[in-house]
Amino acid sequence: MQPIFGILIPFLGTSLGAACVFFMKKSLSEGVQRALTGFAAGVMVAASVWSLLLPAIEQASGMGRWSFVPAAAGFWVGVAFLLALDHIIPHLHRNSRQVEGPQSRLSRTTMMVLAVTLHNIPEGMAVGVLYAGLLAKNAQITAASALALSLGIAIQNFPEGAIISMPLRAEGESKRRAFFGGVLSGVVEPVGAVLTILAARLVIPALPYLLSFAAGAMLYVVVEELIPEMSQGKHSNLGTVFFAVGFGIMMALDVALG
């Protein structure tokens, strides 16, 4: 039951955030969106380092001075995977009018949801990898460390859910459709987690590669999407400050619980 509960926590965070559309009359201000984006980026960077890359290197410690190889290889494959998805899935980032990926007749709101869904894929994989290691009784992955990652991603998913549902409402969607748009963007997380658990249980020796793969994919999202969004316009230091807040909270969660 614990892994099932753990992989659903991040999805719950997204759903609760999307539910803000029922309680807030106005769309989020630019400053608030920038702060929330910076916070999410900080959580993802800290999770990539403490929860994924460092454990990947530790698990390959038997390779001596070459213990960085699985982490480096998995990291680059993760970056390449997200780069490929970026090019084959049509999507539209918030505050942008230029569609990325192939030409499509999809609606603007659908492509906004797809942009956040792309963003959520590596997060689901990251949670799935840790719970796969836990199920495999890997000595370097504890229930507390897996829970810390789930909680950290759930915390940053809450503002993400609001960031997608509120603009959808502002685009003219009904509150219910805007809510389901936010929820739908997070569905990929538990699905990705389950698929990763199944893959990792089949290929346990690949666990260091899978951990770093998720880290590479998450950092690609941070650098390609979140950092530009949190730095746009005036007072970009607000995004930077909340990046530090998110980074500090995730680091503390992982060290205290892991």
Short mmCIF file of C-alpha atoms in Angstrom, two decimals:
data_model
loop_
_atom_site.label_atom_id
_atom_site.label_comp_id
_atom_site.label_asym_id
_atom_site.label_seq_id
_atom_site.Cartn_x
_atom_site.Cartn_y
_atom_site.Cartn_z
CA MET A 1 0.00 0.00 0.00
CA GLN A 2 2.85 2.39 0.80
CA PRO A 3 4.15 2.66 -2.81
CA ILE A 4 0.59 3.21 -4.10
CA PHE A 5 0.05 5.99 -1.56
CA GLY A 6 3.47 7.46 -2.31
CA ILE A 7 2.98 7.71 -6.07
CA LEU A 8 -0.46 9.31 -5.61
CA ILE A 9 0.77 12.10 -3.29
CA PRO A 10 2.17 14.30 -6.12
CA PHE A 11 -1.05 13.87 -8.12
CA LEU A 12 -3.04 14.95 -5.06
CA GLY A 13 -0.90 18.10 -4.88
CA THR A 14 -1.72 18.95 -8.51
CA SER A 15 -5.44 18.30 -7.99
CA LEU A 16 -5.64 20.48 -4.88
CA GLY A 17 -3.83 23.27 -6.70
CA ALA A 18 -6.19 23.00 -9.67
CA ALA A 19 -9.14 23.27 -7.25
CA CYS A 20 -8.09 26.87 -6.51
CA VAL A 21 -10.13 27.82 -9.57
CA PHE A 22 -13.30 27.24 -7.50
CA PHE A 23 -12.22 29.58 -4.69
CA MET A 24 -10.31 32.37 -6.44
CA LYS A 25 -12.18 34.92 -8.55
CA LYS A 26 -9.19 36.52 -10.25
CA SER A 27 -6.33 34.96 -12.16
CA LEU A 28 -2.96 34.84 -10.42
CA SER A 29 -0.93 38.02 -10.71
CA GLU A 30 2.27 37.99 -12.73
CA GLY A 31 4.35 38.30 -9.58
CA VAL A 32 2.63 35.38 -7.87
CA GLN A 33 3.03 33.19 -10.96
CA ARG A 34 6.72 34.10 -11.16
CA ALA A 35 7.21 33.27 -7.47
CA LEU A 36 5.41 29.92 -7.77
CA THR A 37 7.39 29.01 -10.89
CA GLY A 38 10.65 29.82 -9.12
CA PHE A 39 9.56 27.73 -6.13
CA ALA A 40 8.77 24.74 -8.38
CA ALA A 41 12.15 25.08 -10.12
CA GLY A 42 13.99 25.11 -6.78
CA VAL A 43 12.22 21.97 -5.58
CA MET A 44 13.01 20.15 -8.84
CA VAL A 45 16.72 21.08 -8.80
CA ALA A 46 17.14 20.00 -5.16
CA ALA A 47 15.25 16.74 -5.81
CA SER A 48 17.42 16.05 -8.86
CA VAL A 49 20.60 16.37 -6.80
CA TRP A 50 19.77 14.90 -3.37
CA SER A 51 17.08 12.38 -4.28
CA LEU A 52 18.35 11.17 -7.67
CA LEU A 53 21.91 11.99 -8.77
CA LEU A 54 23.70 11.44 -5.45
CA PRO A 55 21.91 8.09 -4.81
CA ALA A 56 22.75 7.05 -8.40
CA ILE A 57 26.45 7.70 -7.76
CA GLU A 58 26.30 5.91 -4.38
CA GLN A 59 24.71 2.84 -5.96
CA ALA A 60 27.54 2.63 -8.45
CA SER A 61 30.21 3.03 -5.76
CA GLY A 62 31.56 -0.42 -6.59
CA MET A 63 32.98 1.08 -9.81
CA GLY A 64 35.43 3.16 -7.82
CA ARG A 65 36.55 6.33 -9.57
CA TRP A 66 34.18 5.50 -12.44
CA SER A 67 31.09 5.53 -10.22
CA PHE A 68 29.97 8.73 -11.94
CA VAL A 69 29.52 6.94 -15.29
CA PRO A 70 25.97 5.52 -14.74
CA ALA A 71 24.84 8.89 -13.36
CA ALA A 72 26.33 10.83 -16.27
CA ALA A 73 25.01 8.41 -18.91
CA GLY A 74 21.49 8.27 -17.48
CA PHE A 75 21.48 12.05 -17.06
CA TRP A 76 22.22 12.68 -20.74
CA VAL A 77 19.66 10.12 -21.91
CA GLY A 78 17.06 11.89 -19.73
CA VAL A 79 17.93 15.25 -21.30
CA ALA A 80 17.72 13.74 -24.80
CA PHE A 81 14.36 12.11 -23.99
CA LEU A 82 12.76 15.42 -22.95
CA LEU A 83 14.35 17.18 -25.90
CA ALA A 84 12.74 14.64 -28.22
CA LEU A 85 9.32 15.02 -26.55
CA ASP A 86 9.66 18.79 -26.87
CA HIS A 87 9.99 18.39 -30.63
CA ILE A 88 7.28 15.79 -31.27
CA ILE A 89 4.46 17.01 -28.99
CA PRO A 90 2.74 20.32 -29.84
CA HIS A 91 2.53 22.51 -26.74
CA LEU A 92 2.23 26.13 -25.65
CA HIS A 93 3.96 27.59 -22.62
CA ARG A 94 2.22 30.06 -20.36
CA ASN A 95 2.62 33.72 -21.44
CA SER A 96 3.74 32.60 -24.89
CA ARG A 97 1.98 32.90 -28.23
CA GLN A 98 4.40 30.71 -30.17
CA VAL A 99 3.54 27.01 -30.35
CA GLU A 100 6.44 24.62 -29.87
CA GLY A 101 6.71 21.22 -31.56
CA PRO A 102 4.97 20.25 -34.79
CA GLN A 103 2.14 22.26 -36.33
CA SER A 104 -1.21 21.31 -34.84
CA ARG A 105 -4.89 22.23 -34.91
CA LEU A 106 -5.25 21.62 -31.19
CA SER A 107 -6.84 24.43 -29.20
CA ARG A 108 -4.70 26.88 -27.26
CA THR A 109 -5.97 25.52 -23.92
CA THR A 110 -5.18 21.92 -24.89
CA MET A 111 -1.63 22.88 -25.82
CA MET A 112 -1.20 24.72 -22.51
CA VAL A 113 -2.21 21.52 -20.68
CA LEU A 114 0.22 19.51 -22.82
CA ALA A 115 3.05 21.88 -21.88
CA VAL A 116 2.53 21.18 -18.16
CA THR A 117 2.00 17.46 -18.84
CA LEU A 118 5.44 17.31 -20.50
CA HIS A 119 6.82 18.99 -17.43
CA ASN A 120 5.21 16.36 -15.15
CA ILE A 121 6.53 13.26 -16.94
CA PRO A 122 10.00 13.30 -15.32
CA GLU A 123 8.50 14.00 -11.89
CA GLY A 124 6.36 10.86 -12.09
CA MET A 125 9.38 8.88 -13.26
CA ALA A 126 11.49 10.21 -10.38
CA VAL A 127 8.95 9.05 -7.78
CA GLY A 128 8.55 5.71 -9.56
CA VAL A 129 12.31 5.07 -9.57
CA LEU A 130 12.65 5.58 -5.82
CA TYR A 131 9.69 3.33 -5.02
CA ALA A 132 11.08 0.73 -7.42
CA GLY A 133 14.31 0.74 -5.44
CA LEU A 134 12.35 0.48 -2.20
CA LEU A 135 10.37 -2.52 -3.48
CA ALA A 136 13.62 -4.13 -4.62
CA LYS A 137 14.92 -3.71 -1.04
CA ASN A 138 17.79 -1.54 -2.19
CA ALA A 139 19.78 -0.63 0.92
CA GLN A 140 20.42 2.95 -0.19
CA ILE A 141 16.74 3.82 -0.75
CA THR A 142 14.53 4.09 2.32
CA ALA A 143 10.81 4.57 2.72
CA ALA A 144 11.54 7.97 4.27
CA SER A 145 13.62 9.16 1.31
CA ALA A 146 10.95 8.03 -1.17
CA LEU A 147 8.27 9.79 0.91
CA ALA A 148 10.41 12.95 1.06
CA LEU A 149 10.55 13.10 -2.73
CA SER A 150 6.79 12.48 -3.04
CA LEU A 151 6.04 15.25 -0.54
CA GLY A 152 8.48 17.66 -2.16
CA ILE A 153 6.99 17.17 -5.62
CA ALA A 154 3.45 17.40 -4.19
CA ILE A 155 4.34 20.75 -2.59
CA GLN A 156 5.58 22.17 -5.88
CA ASN A 157 2.66 20.57 -7.78
CA PHE A 158 0.14 22.56 -5.75
CA PRO A 159 1.09 25.91 -7.31
CA GLU A 160 1.52 24.19 -10.68
CA GLY A 161 -2.08 22.99 -10.55
CA ALA A 162 -3.22 26.55 -9.89
CA ILE A 163 -0.91 27.95 -12.57
CA ILE A 164 -2.62 25.79 -15.22
CA SER A 165 -6.26 25.96 -14.03
CA MET A 166 -6.39 29.72 -13.40
CA PRO A 167 -5.11 30.73 -16.87
CA LEU A 168 -7.51 28.21 -18.45
CA ARG A 169 -10.34 29.93 -16.61
CA ALA A 170 -9.02 33.30 -17.81
CA GLU A 171 -9.02 31.91 -21.38
CA GLY A 172 -12.80 31.49 -21.10
CA GLU A 173 -13.12 27.87 -19.94
CA SER A 174 -15.72 27.02 -17.30
CA LYS A 175 -14.48 26.44 -13.76
CA ARG A 176 -15.10 22.71 -14.08
CA ARG A 177 -13.22 22.41 -17.38
CA ALA A 178 -10.37 24.53 -16.03
CA PHE A 179 -10.16 22.28 -12.96
CA PHE A 180 -10.11 19.11 -15.04
CA GLY A 181 -7.46 20.66 -17.29
CA GLY A 182 -5.23 21.14 -14.24
CA VAL A 183 -5.98 17.63 -12.96
CA LEU A 184 -5.38 16.09 -16.40
CA SER A 185 -1.91 17.65 -16.57
CA GLY A 186 -0.99 15.71 -13.42
CA VAL A 187 -2.42 12.30 -14.42
CA VAL A 188 0.81 11.49 -16.23
CA GLU A 189 2.69 11.44 -12.91
CA PRO A 190 1.16 8.31 -11.31
CA VAL A 191 1.08 6.64 -14.74
CA GLY A 192 4.77 7.43 -15.30
CA ALA A 193 5.59 6.26 -11.78
CA VAL A 194 3.87 2.88 -12.26
CA LEU A 195 5.54 2.29 -15.64
CA THR A 196 8.94 3.17 -14.16
CA ILE A 197 8.38 0.80 -11.23
CA LEU A 198 7.55 -2.01 -13.66
CA ALA A 199 10.64 -1.26 -15.77
CA ALA A 200 12.96 -0.97 -12.79
CA ARG A 201 11.78 -4.23 -11.23
CA LEU A 202 12.66 -5.98 -14.49
CA VAL A 203 16.08 -4.34 -14.73
CA ILE A 204 17.27 -3.74 -11.15
CA PRO A 205 20.94 -3.28 -12.20
CA ALA A 206 19.78 -0.29 -14.25
CA LEU A 207 18.51 1.57 -11.16
CA PRO A 208 21.43 4.08 -11.09
CA TYR A 209 20.75 4.87 -14.76
CA LEU A 210 17.02 5.29 -14.14
CA LEU A 211 17.61 7.60 -11.16
CA SER A 212 19.90 9.86 -13.17
CA PHE A 213 17.62 9.63 -16.22
CA ALA A 214 14.81 11.19 -14.17
CA ALA A 215 17.22 13.84 -12.87
CA GLY A 216 18.32 14.78 -16.40
CA ALA A 217 14.72 15.04 -17.58
CA MET A 218 13.74 17.21 -14.60
CA LEU A 219 16.69 19.57 -15.03
CA TYR A 220 15.92 19.92 -18.73
CA VAL A 221 12.44 21.16 -17.79
CA VAL A 222 13.86 23.58 -15.22
CA VAL A 223 16.37 25.18 -17.57
CA GLU A 224 14.28 25.11 -20.75
CA GLU A 225 10.95 26.20 -19.26
CA LEU A 226 10.85 27.27 -15.62
CA ILE A 227 13.91 29.52 -15.36
CA PRO A 228 12.92 31.61 -18.42
CA GLU A 229 9.36 31.95 -17.06
CA MET A 230 10.47 33.05 -13.60
CA SER A 231 12.93 35.56 -15.05
CA GLN A 232 10.61 37.40 -17.46
CA GLY A 233 9.57 41.00 -16.91
CA LYS A 234 10.28 43.30 -13.99
CA HIS A 235 11.32 42.18 -10.53
CA SER A 236 12.74 38.87 -11.75
CA ASN A 237 14.55 38.58 -8.41
CA LEU A 238 11.20 37.44 -6.93
CA GLY A 239 11.48 34.20 -8.90
CA THR A 240 15.08 33.79 -7.77
CA VAL A 241 14.18 34.23 -4.10
CA PHE A 242 11.41 31.64 -4.32
CA PHE A 243 13.75 29.31 -6.24
CA ALA A 244 15.98 29.42 -3.14
CA VAL A 245 12.96 28.80 -0.87
CA GLY A 246 11.90 25.75 -2.89
CA PHE A 247 15.47 24.43 -3.06
CA GLY A 248 15.90 24.84 0.71
CA ILE A 249 12.61 23.12 1.58
CA MET A 250 13.30 20.13 -0.67
CA MET A 251 16.87 19.82 0.58
CA ALA A 252 15.67 19.91 4.19
CA LEU A 253 12.94 17.34 3.48
CA ASP A 254 15.35 14.94 1.85
CA VAL A 255 18.06 15.24 4.51
CA ALA A 256 15.64 15.18 7.47
CA LEU A 257 13.51 12.29 6.20
CA GLY A 258 16.05 10.45 4.05
#
